[in-house]
mmCIF file of C-alpha atoms (C1' of nucleotides) in Angstrom:
data_model
loop_
_atom_site.group_PDB
_atom_site.id
_atom_site.type_symbol
_atom_site.label_atom_id
_atom_site.label_comp_id
_atom_site.label_asym_id
_atom_site.label_seq_id
_atom_site.Cartn_x
_atom_site.Cartn_y
_atom_site.Cartn_z
ATOM 1 C CA UNK H 178 280.303 -17.981 -10.212
ATOM 2 C CA UNK H 179 282.219 -21.220 -9.761
ATOM 3 C CA UNK H 180 282.285 -23.928 -7.142
ATOM 4 C CA UNK H 181 284.505 -21.871 -4.879
ATOM 5 C CA UNK H 182 282.052 -18.981 -4.948
ATOM 6 C CA UNK H 183 279.199 -21.334 -4.155
ATOM 7 C CA UNK H 184 281.185 -22.741 -1.265
ATOM 8 C CA UNK H 185 281.819 -19.250 0.046
ATOM 9 C CA UNK H 186 278.140 -18.356 -0.272
ATOM 10 C CA UNK H 187 277.010 -21.554 1.424
ATOM 11 C CA UNK H 188 279.133 -20.720 4.424
ATOM 12 C CA UNK H 189 278.231 -17.017 4.593
ATOM 13 C CA UNK H 190 274.536 -17.861 4.294
ATOM 14 C CA UNK H 191 274.745 -19.766 7.547
ATOM 15 C CA UNK H 192 277.326 -17.702 9.390
ATOM 16 C CA UNK H 193 278.216 -14.322 8.017
ATOM 17 C CA UNK H 194 280.295 -13.450 11.052
ATOM 18 C CA UNK H 195 283.002 -15.947 10.281
ATOM 19 C CA UNK H 196 286.355 -14.238 9.914
ATOM 20 C CA UNK H 197 287.984 -14.025 6.520
ATOM 21 C CA UNK H 198 290.839 -16.092 7.870
ATOM 22 C CA UNK H 199 288.555 -18.918 8.986
ATOM 23 C CA UNK H 200 286.524 -18.700 5.801
ATOM 24 C CA UNK H 201 289.602 -18.886 3.614
ATOM 25 C CA UNK H 202 290.782 -21.936 5.510
ATOM 26 C CA UNK H 203 287.451 -23.714 5.170
ATOM 27 C CA UNK H 204 287.395 -23.250 1.427
ATOM 28 C CA UNK H 205 291.098 -23.896 0.985
ATOM 29 C CA UNK H 206 292.094 -20.530 -0.410
ATOM 30 C CA UNK H 207 294.442 -17.819 0.721
ATOM 31 C CA UNK H 208 293.050 -15.007 2.779
ATOM 32 C CA UNK H 209 293.481 -12.352 0.115
ATOM 33 C CA UNK H 210 292.018 -14.461 -2.685
ATOM 34 C CA UNK H 211 289.063 -15.292 -0.489
ATOM 35 C CA UNK H 212 288.646 -11.692 0.522
ATOM 36 C CA UNK H 213 288.689 -10.585 -3.095
ATOM 37 C CA UNK H 214 285.950 -13.070 -4.022
ATOM 38 C CA UNK H 215 283.701 -11.999 -1.179
ATOM 39 C CA UNK H 216 284.064 -8.361 -2.130
ATOM 40 C CA UNK H 217 283.231 -9.206 -5.725
ATOM 41 C CA UNK H 218 280.147 -11.146 -4.685
ATOM 42 C CA UNK H 219 279.044 -8.143 -2.658
ATOM 43 C CA UNK H 220 279.759 -5.699 -5.463
ATOM 44 C CA UNK H 221 277.926 -7.655 -8.168
ATOM 45 C CA UNK H 222 274.844 -8.021 -6.011
ATOM 46 C CA UNK H 223 275.022 -11.749 -5.391
ATOM 47 C CA UNK H 224 275.302 -10.979 -1.705
ATOM 48 C CA UNK H 225 272.499 -8.518 -1.076
ATOM 49 C CA UNK H 226 273.326 -7.816 2.522
ATOM 50 C CA UNK H 227 273.908 -9.242 5.941
ATOM 51 C CA UNK H 228 271.071 -9.761 8.356
ATOM 52 C CA UNK H 229 270.522 -10.980 11.888
ATOM 53 C CA UNK H 230 268.222 -14.008 11.997
ATOM 54 C CA UNK H 231 265.625 -13.669 14.729
ATOM 55 C CA UNK H 232 263.684 -16.323 16.583
ATOM 56 C CA UNK H 233 260.124 -15.516 15.583
ATOM 57 C CA UNK H 234 258.480 -16.494 18.841
ATOM 58 C CA UNK H 235 261.173 -14.793 20.897
ATOM 59 C CA UNK H 236 260.106 -11.481 19.392
ATOM 60 C CA UNK H 237 256.488 -12.180 20.217
ATOM 61 C CA UNK H 238 255.218 -13.201 16.791
ATOM 62 C CA UNK H 239 253.353 -16.304 17.836
ATOM 63 C CA UNK H 240 251.102 -16.487 14.801
ATOM 64 C CA UNK H 241 252.305 -17.193 11.287
ATOM 65 C CA UNK H 242 249.826 -17.361 8.445
ATOM 66 C CA UNK H 243 249.923 -17.895 4.714
ATOM 67 C CA UNK H 244 247.102 -16.391 2.736
ATOM 68 C CA UNK H 245 246.069 -17.201 -0.801
ATOM 69 C CA UNK H 246 244.459 -14.224 -2.470
ATOM 70 C CA UNK H 247 242.313 -13.976 -5.562
ATOM 71 C CA UNK H 248 241.632 -10.656 -7.225
ATOM 72 C CA UNK H 249 238.518 -9.443 -8.975
ATOM 73 C CA UNK H 250 240.427 -9.241 -12.212
ATOM 74 C CA UNK H 251 243.890 -9.324 -13.655
ATOM 75 C CA UNK H 252 243.534 -5.812 -14.931
ATOM 76 C CA UNK H 253 246.469 -3.543 -14.412
ATOM 77 C CA UNK H 254 244.636 -1.270 -11.988
ATOM 78 C CA UNK H 255 243.621 -4.127 -9.715
ATOM 79 C CA UNK H 256 247.091 -5.670 -9.726
ATOM 80 C CA UNK H 257 248.835 -2.430 -8.954
ATOM 81 C CA UNK H 258 246.336 -1.360 -6.324
ATOM 82 C CA UNK H 259 246.713 -4.706 -4.587
ATOM 83 C CA UNK H 260 250.491 -4.747 -4.722
ATOM 84 C CA UNK H 261 250.713 -1.237 -3.418
ATOM 85 C CA UNK H 262 248.409 -2.064 -0.518
ATOM 86 C CA UNK H 263 250.488 -5.137 0.282
ATOM 87 C CA UNK H 264 253.736 -3.234 0.279
ATOM 88 C CA UNK H 265 252.269 -0.704 2.679
ATOM 89 C CA UNK H 266 251.473 -3.341 5.330
ATOM 90 C CA UNK H 267 254.563 -4.154 7.371
ATOM 91 C CA UNK H 268 253.022 -7.287 8.906
ATOM 92 C CA UNK H 269 252.977 -8.794 5.426
ATOM 93 C CA UNK H 270 256.450 -10.208 5.192
ATOM 94 C CA UNK H 271 256.361 -11.573 1.668
ATOM 95 C CA UNK H 272 254.074 -11.734 -1.306
ATOM 96 C CA UNK H 273 254.358 -13.825 -4.449
ATOM 97 C CA UNK H 274 252.330 -13.805 -7.600
ATOM 98 C CA UNK H 275 251.458 -17.428 -8.274
ATOM 99 C CA UNK H 276 249.864 -19.750 -10.765
ATOM 100 C CA UNK H 277 246.738 -21.707 -9.987
ATOM 101 C CA UNK H 278 243.346 -20.957 -8.592
ATOM 102 C CA UNK H 279 244.595 -17.955 -6.618
ATOM 103 C CA UNK H 280 246.680 -15.007 -7.763
ATOM 104 C CA UNK H 281 248.952 -14.297 -4.809
ATOM 105 C CA UNK H 282 250.440 -16.050 -1.831
ATOM 106 C CA UNK H 283 251.388 -13.888 1.128
ATOM 107 C CA UNK H 284 253.033 -14.587 4.443
ATOM 108 C CA UNK H 285 252.099 -12.750 7.590
ATOM 109 C CA UNK H 286 253.343 -12.804 11.166
ATOM 110 C CA UNK H 287 251.409 -11.249 14.013
ATOM 111 C CA UNK H 288 251.361 -11.422 17.787
ATOM 112 C CA UNK H 289 248.029 -13.123 18.313
ATOM 113 C CA UNK H 290 244.999 -14.627 16.593
ATOM 114 C CA UNK H 291 243.166 -11.439 17.477
ATOM 115 C CA UNK H 292 245.738 -9.389 15.608
ATOM 116 C CA UNK H 293 245.327 -11.675 12.637
ATOM 117 C CA UNK H 294 241.580 -11.281 12.671
ATOM 118 C CA UNK H 295 241.978 -7.513 12.678
ATOM 119 C CA UNK H 296 244.430 -7.635 9.809
ATOM 120 C CA UNK H 297 242.240 -10.014 7.845
ATOM 121 C CA UNK H 298 238.934 -8.258 8.345
ATOM 122 C CA UNK H 299 239.899 -4.632 8.538
ATOM 123 C CA UNK H 300 242.859 -4.331 6.247
ATOM 124 C CA UNK H 301 243.061 -7.200 3.769
ATOM 125 C CA UNK H 302 239.359 -7.576 3.113
ATOM 126 C CA UNK H 303 239.231 -3.820 2.732
ATOM 127 C CA UNK H 304 241.377 -3.882 -0.381
ATOM 128 C CA UNK H 305 238.854 -3.361 -3.204
ATOM 129 C CA UNK H 306 240.814 -5.476 -5.680
ATOM 130 C CA UNK H 307 240.544 -8.584 -3.482
ATOM 131 C CA UNK H 308 237.722 -10.942 -4.265
ATOM 132 C CA UNK H 309 238.596 -14.037 -2.241
ATOM 133 C CA UNK H 310 241.069 -15.173 0.412
ATOM 134 C CA UNK H 311 242.024 -18.461 1.940
ATOM 135 C CA UNK H 312 243.886 -18.623 5.243
ATOM 136 C CA UNK H 313 246.507 -21.284 5.790
ATOM 137 C CA UNK H 314 247.447 -21.073 9.445
ATOM 138 C CA UNK H 315 250.897 -22.426 10.205
ATOM 139 C CA UNK H 316 250.563 -24.976 13.002
ATOM 140 C CA UNK H 317 254.205 -25.938 13.124
ATOM 141 C CA UNK H 318 257.417 -25.303 11.284
ATOM 142 C CA UNK H 319 258.799 -28.582 10.007
ATOM 143 C CA UNK H 320 261.750 -27.030 8.236
ATOM 144 C CA UNK H 321 262.964 -23.484 8.537
ATOM 145 C CA UNK H 322 264.751 -21.520 5.842
ATOM 146 C CA UNK H 323 268.482 -21.483 6.463
ATOM 147 C CA UNK H 324 269.794 -20.443 3.094
ATOM 148 C CA UNK H 325 269.547 -21.728 -0.433
ATOM 149 C CA UNK H 326 270.968 -25.046 -1.476
ATOM 150 C CA UNK H 327 273.800 -24.347 -3.906
ATOM 151 C CA UNK H 328 274.667 -27.512 -5.802
ATOM 152 C CA UNK P 185 262.467 -7.242 25.542
ATOM 153 C CA UNK P 186 261.617 -3.571 25.500
ATOM 154 C CA UNK P 187 261.355 -0.925 22.808
ATOM 155 C CA UNK P 188 265.108 -0.432 22.758
ATOM 156 C CA UNK P 189 265.683 -4.126 22.109
ATOM 157 C CA UNK P 190 263.134 -4.069 19.319
ATOM 158 C CA UNK P 191 264.865 -1.075 17.802
ATOM 159 C CA UNK P 192 268.189 -2.876 17.955
ATOM 160 C CA UNK P 193 266.707 -5.973 16.350
ATOM 161 C CA UNK P 194 264.989 -3.985 13.625
ATOM 162 C CA UNK P 195 268.307 -2.492 12.628
ATOM 163 C CA UNK P 196 270.338 -5.695 12.875
ATOM 164 C CA UNK P 197 267.729 -7.564 10.834
ATOM 165 C CA UNK P 198 268.439 -5.277 7.919
ATOM 166 C CA UNK P 199 272.141 -4.646 8.397
ATOM 167 C CA UNK P 200 274.022 -6.845 10.794
ATOM 168 C CA UNK P 201 277.371 -5.404 9.769
ATOM 169 C CA UNK P 202 276.720 -2.022 11.302
ATOM 170 C CA UNK P 203 279.370 -1.189 13.879
ATOM 171 C CA UNK P 204 278.452 -1.148 17.535
ATOM 172 C CA UNK P 205 279.346 2.522 17.639
ATOM 173 C CA UNK P 206 276.979 3.392 14.796
ATOM 174 C CA UNK P 207 274.248 1.155 16.199
ATOM 175 C CA UNK P 208 274.494 2.725 19.617
ATOM 176 C CA UNK P 209 274.201 6.180 18.080
ATOM 177 C CA UNK P 210 271.141 5.240 16.030
ATOM 178 C CA UNK P 211 269.280 3.969 19.074
ATOM 179 C CA UNK P 212 270.555 6.706 21.347
ATOM 180 C CA UNK P 213 272.426 4.551 23.814
ATOM 181 C CA UNK P 214 276.027 4.400 24.910
ATOM 182 C CA UNK P 215 278.279 1.940 23.181
ATOM 183 C CA UNK P 216 278.700 -0.325 26.178
ATOM 184 C CA UNK P 217 275.000 -0.417 27.035
ATOM 185 C CA UNK P 218 274.201 -1.187 23.416
ATOM 186 C CA UNK P 219 276.877 -3.849 23.284
ATOM 187 C CA UNK P 220 275.542 -5.500 26.410
ATOM 188 C CA UNK P 221 272.031 -5.664 24.969
ATOM 189 C CA UNK P 222 273.173 -7.194 21.706
ATOM 190 C CA UNK P 223 275.166 -9.861 23.514
ATOM 191 C CA UNK P 224 272.176 -10.651 25.697
ATOM 192 C CA UNK P 225 269.905 -10.970 22.677
ATOM 193 C CA UNK P 226 272.421 -13.365 21.172
ATOM 194 C CA UNK P 227 272.799 -15.358 24.368
ATOM 195 C CA UNK P 228 269.080 -15.786 25.021
ATOM 196 C CA UNK P 229 268.460 -16.996 21.496
ATOM 197 C CA UNK P 230 266.490 -14.022 20.236
ATOM 198 C CA UNK P 231 269.199 -13.506 17.653
ATOM 199 C CA UNK P 232 269.688 -16.952 16.175
ATOM 200 C CA UNK P 233 272.594 -16.051 13.958
ATOM 201 C CA UNK P 234 273.884 -13.832 11.244
ATOM 202 C CA UNK P 235 273.448 -14.705 7.596
ATOM 203 C CA UNK P 236 274.354 -13.327 4.208
ATOM 204 C CA UNK P 237 271.271 -12.613 2.103
ATOM 205 C CA UNK P 238 271.706 -13.880 -1.427
ATOM 206 C CA UNK P 239 270.021 -12.777 -4.626
ATOM 207 C CA UNK P 240 268.163 -15.928 -5.634
ATOM 208 C CA UNK P 241 268.497 -15.500 -9.365
ATOM 209 C CA UNK P 242 272.139 -14.494 -9.083
ATOM 210 C CA UNK P 243 272.906 -17.936 -7.692
ATOM 211 C CA UNK P 244 271.054 -19.604 -10.537
ATOM 212 C CA UNK P 245 267.822 -20.501 -8.768
ATOM 213 C CA UNK P 246 265.419 -19.219 -11.394
ATOM 214 C CA UNK P 247 262.444 -21.279 -10.292
ATOM 215 C CA UNK P 248 260.641 -20.834 -7.017
ATOM 216 C CA UNK P 249 257.663 -22.989 -6.198
ATOM 217 C CA UNK P 250 255.278 -23.432 -3.311
ATOM 218 C CA UNK P 251 253.671 -26.826 -2.967
ATOM 219 C CA UNK P 252 250.645 -27.759 -0.947
ATOM 220 C CA UNK P 253 250.796 -31.343 0.182
ATOM 221 C CA UNK P 254 248.113 -33.654 1.474
ATOM 222 C CA UNK P 255 248.982 -36.901 3.204
ATOM 223 C CA UNK P 256 247.177 -40.199 3.114
ATOM 224 C CA UNK P 257 246.483 -39.916 6.791
ATOM 225 C CA UNK P 258 247.408 -37.942 9.878
ATOM 226 C CA UNK P 259 248.755 -41.052 11.520
ATOM 227 C CA UNK P 260 252.029 -40.652 13.297
ATOM 228 C CA UNK P 261 253.928 -42.886 10.903
ATOM 229 C CA UNK P 262 252.832 -40.924 7.863
ATOM 230 C CA UNK P 263 253.607 -37.577 9.444
ATOM 231 C CA UNK P 264 257.038 -38.622 10.599
ATOM 232 C CA UNK P 265 257.922 -40.362 7.372
ATOM 233 C CA UNK P 266 256.938 -37.285 5.396
ATOM 234 C CA UNK P 267 258.775 -34.842 7.626
ATOM 235 C CA UNK P 268 261.891 -36.952 7.558
ATOM 236 C CA UNK P 269 261.807 -37.126 3.772
ATOM 237 C CA UNK P 270 261.325 -33.357 3.573
ATOM 238 C CA UNK P 271 264.228 -32.643 5.869
ATOM 239 C CA UNK P 272 266.468 -34.838 3.741
ATOM 240 C CA UNK P 273 265.852 -32.816 0.573
ATOM 241 C CA UNK P 274 268.050 -29.723 0.493
ATOM 242 C CA UNK P 275 266.089 -28.094 -2.337
ATOM 243 C CA UNK P 276 263.139 -27.865 0.022
ATOM 244 C CA UNK P 277 263.868 -24.661 1.832
ATOM 245 C CA UNK P 278 260.979 -24.580 4.230
ATOM 246 C CA UNK P 279 258.008 -26.653 5.273
ATOM 247 C CA UNK P 280 255.055 -25.706 7.415
ATOM 248 C CA UNK P 281 252.232 -27.792 8.756
ATOM 249 C CA UNK P 282 249.061 -25.896 7.941
ATOM 250 C CA UNK P 283 245.337 -25.851 8.473
ATOM 251 C CA UNK P 284 242.925 -26.268 5.620
ATOM 252 C CA UNK P 285 242.425 -28.658 2.780
ATOM 253 C CA UNK P 286 246.131 -29.566 2.638
ATOM 254 C CA UNK P 287 248.460 -30.623 5.419
ATOM 255 C CA UNK P 288 251.745 -28.956 4.540
ATOM 256 C CA UNK P 289 253.054 -26.012 2.594
ATOM 257 C CA UNK P 290 256.596 -26.252 1.321
ATOM 258 C CA UNK P 291 258.863 -23.878 -0.536
ATOM 259 C CA UNK P 292 261.331 -25.059 -3.125
ATOM 260 C CA UNK P 293 263.950 -23.361 -5.267
ATOM 261 C CA UNK P 294 265.573 -25.048 -8.237
ATOM 262 C CA UNK P 295 267.551 -24.054 -11.300
ATOM 263 C CA UNK P 296 265.005 -24.846 -13.983
ATOM 264 C CA UNK P 297 261.523 -26.145 -14.677
ATOM 265 C CA UNK P 298 263.147 -29.426 -15.648
ATOM 266 C CA UNK P 299 264.747 -29.672 -12.230
ATOM 267 C CA UNK P 300 261.390 -29.006 -10.667
ATOM 268 C CA UNK P 301 259.727 -31.695 -12.701
ATOM 269 C CA UNK P 302 262.376 -34.157 -11.594
ATOM 270 C CA UNK P 303 261.947 -33.185 -7.962
ATOM 271 C CA UNK P 304 258.177 -33.339 -8.208
ATOM 272 C CA UNK P 305 257.899 -36.641 -10.040
ATOM 273 C CA UNK P 306 260.846 -38.591 -8.782
ATOM 274 C CA UNK P 307 261.276 -37.433 -5.230
ATOM 275 C CA UNK P 308 258.129 -35.832 -3.859
ATOM 276 C CA UNK P 309 255.621 -38.119 -5.503
ATOM 277 C CA UNK P 310 257.776 -41.000 -4.385
ATOM 278 C CA UNK P 311 257.093 -40.324 -0.727
ATOM 279 C CA UNK P 312 254.540 -43.003 0.204
ATOM 280 C CA UNK P 313 252.774 -40.816 2.760
ATOM 281 C CA UNK P 314 251.870 -38.214 0.126
ATOM 282 C CA UNK P 315 248.431 -38.515 -1.422
ATOM 283 C CA UNK P 316 248.027 -35.224 -3.260
ATOM 284 C CA UNK P 317 250.055 -32.179 -4.241
ATOM 285 C CA UNK P 318 249.255 -28.794 -5.699
ATOM 286 C CA UNK P 319 251.971 -26.695 -7.305
ATOM 287 C CA UNK P 320 251.919 -22.931 -6.895
ATOM 288 C CA UNK P 321 254.596 -21.604 -9.211
ATOM 289 C CA UNK P 322 255.915 -18.222 -8.198
ATOM 290 C CA UNK P 323 255.673 -15.915 -11.197
ATOM 291 C CA UNK P 324 257.000 -12.832 -9.498
ATOM 292 C CA UNK P 325 258.015 -11.661 -6.082
ATOM 293 C CA UNK P 326 255.899 -8.691 -5.080
ATOM 294 C CA UNK P 327 257.420 -8.343 -1.640
ATOM 295 C CA UNK P 328 260.503 -10.039 -0.345
ATOM 296 C CA UNK P 329 261.195 -10.933 3.258
ATOM 297 C CA UNK P 330 263.468 -8.377 4.874
ATOM 298 C CA UNK P 331 262.943 -9.092 8.521
ATOM 299 C CA UNK P 332 260.009 -9.177 10.876
ATOM 300 C CA UNK P 333 258.001 -6.109 11.695
ATOM 301 C CA UNK P 334 258.545 -5.348 15.381
ATOM 302 C CA UNK P 335 255.858 -2.971 16.641
ATOM 303 C "C1'" DC W 64 272.153 3.724 32.580
ATOM 304 C "C1'" DT W 65 276.827 6.805 31.556
ATOM 305 C "C1'" DT W 66 281.937 7.973 30.037
ATOM 306 C "C1'" DG W 67 286.648 6.789 29.103
ATOM 307 C "C1'" DA W 68 290.574 3.979 28.443
ATOM 308 C "C1'" DA W 69 293.217 -0.061 27.480
ATOM 309 C "C1'" DA W 70 293.994 -4.460 25.034
ATOM 310 C "C1'" DC W 71 293.145 -7.108 21.435
ATOM 311 C "C1'" DT W 72 291.472 -8.932 17.027
ATOM 312 C "C1'" DC W 73 290.486 -8.253 12.269
ATOM 313 C "C1'" DA W 74 289.821 -6.017 8.122
ATOM 314 C "C1'" DC W 75 291.931 -3.962 4.610
ATOM 315 C "C1'" DA W 76 295.268 -2.253 1.523
ATOM 316 C "C1'" DT W 77 299.681 -2.917 -0.235
ATOM 317 C "C1'" DG W 78 303.580 -4.775 -2.503
ATOM 318 C "C1'" DA W 79 305.874 -8.798 -4.288
ATOM 319 C "C1'" DC W 80 305.884 -13.441 -6.264
ATOM 320 C "C1'" DG B 103 296.066 -17.579 -7.842
ATOM 321 C "C1'" DT B 104 299.957 -17.148 -3.436
ATOM 322 C "C1'" DC B 105 302.352 -14.968 0.889
ATOM 323 C "C1'" DA B 106 303.813 -11.285 4.100
ATOM 324 C "C1'" DT B 107 303.111 -7.096 6.457
ATOM 325 C "C1'" DG B 108 301.590 -2.687 8.713
ATOM 326 C "C1'" DT B 109 298.026 0.458 9.915
ATOM 327 C "C1'" DG B 110 293.664 1.752 11.180
ATOM 328 C "C1'" DA B 111 289.187 0.528 12.684
ATOM 329 C "C1'" DG B 112 286.107 -1.960 15.488
ATOM 330 C "C1'" DT B 113 285.308 -5.169 19.284
ATOM 331 C "C1'" DT B 114 285.408 -6.250 23.883
ATOM 332 C "C1'" DT B 115 286.194 -5.678 28.596
ATOM 333 C "C1'" DC B 116 286.859 -3.119 32.657
ATOM 334 C "C1'" DA B 117 286.794 0.717 36.017
ATOM 335 C "C1'" DA B 118 284.375 4.406 37.851
ATOM 336 C "C1'" DG B 119 280.292 7.659 38.247
#
DNA sequence: CTTGAAACTCACATGAC
DNA sequence: GTCATGTGAGTTTCAAG
């Protein structure tokens, strides 16, 4: 993992459809050398895959919410029950265990406030391990994720 | 935007390198019809782009942090000054304006706790519009974003 | 929407330096 | 690391049903 690799990754993070020829030119390497590096980055797991980036609202997901969750306890059973429940809900896009007053931070996207209410009341609150939740409704996206910054 | 489009998007969100032929087979459409739909989804902005997904730790970003930020006021100058400062910091990957006790939620990835301390003390705290911050250190990723759920 | 064909671009593997 | 090259695969477009 050197500066050339980081340069390759920075470009592929933004546009993975660039041709090897164009990519090699932008980083100042020959096509085959560049190609070899990309294949290595794929093989060693640095590049996990290639994905289409969708416009959230264009696919009808008007509502984005972050939820802080506190569990009844940090006992193994509660943690695992919660995590399993989370993984089973496709509307929950990500979930992080965090420090602080709450135990987890999750991100959710749904079509409407009504859908969020249903998710919140009928599915999240129904998880026995959950003791408290705090909804952080996203009003606007100031900055959207477009790849990691590789210094 | 019908069920076929959603099926296409669900697949491309996970693997954008699938060939048109394979994609068309998976959704049960002819190659040309499938191709036309994908191009339309690209043209109308539903597909914003194609990106390589990187393994965060593989690129040396061991520390992931969420930060809740409260501003001194909701006056236009403060909001704009804050948002401009946020957009100028590449380590800040995303930023959302939120409801609740705090005004913004931001996500940051850095190499080390030391790097985070520097960012927190020297760059974030230095923004005049900021009055209060709360750090939510990510201890573990329970569920990682792998595309929106399209019902 | 379908099939089928033609034209073209790239990816990929190879061999040599 | 570089360059050159040939083949196969995939993309893209078009015609016709």
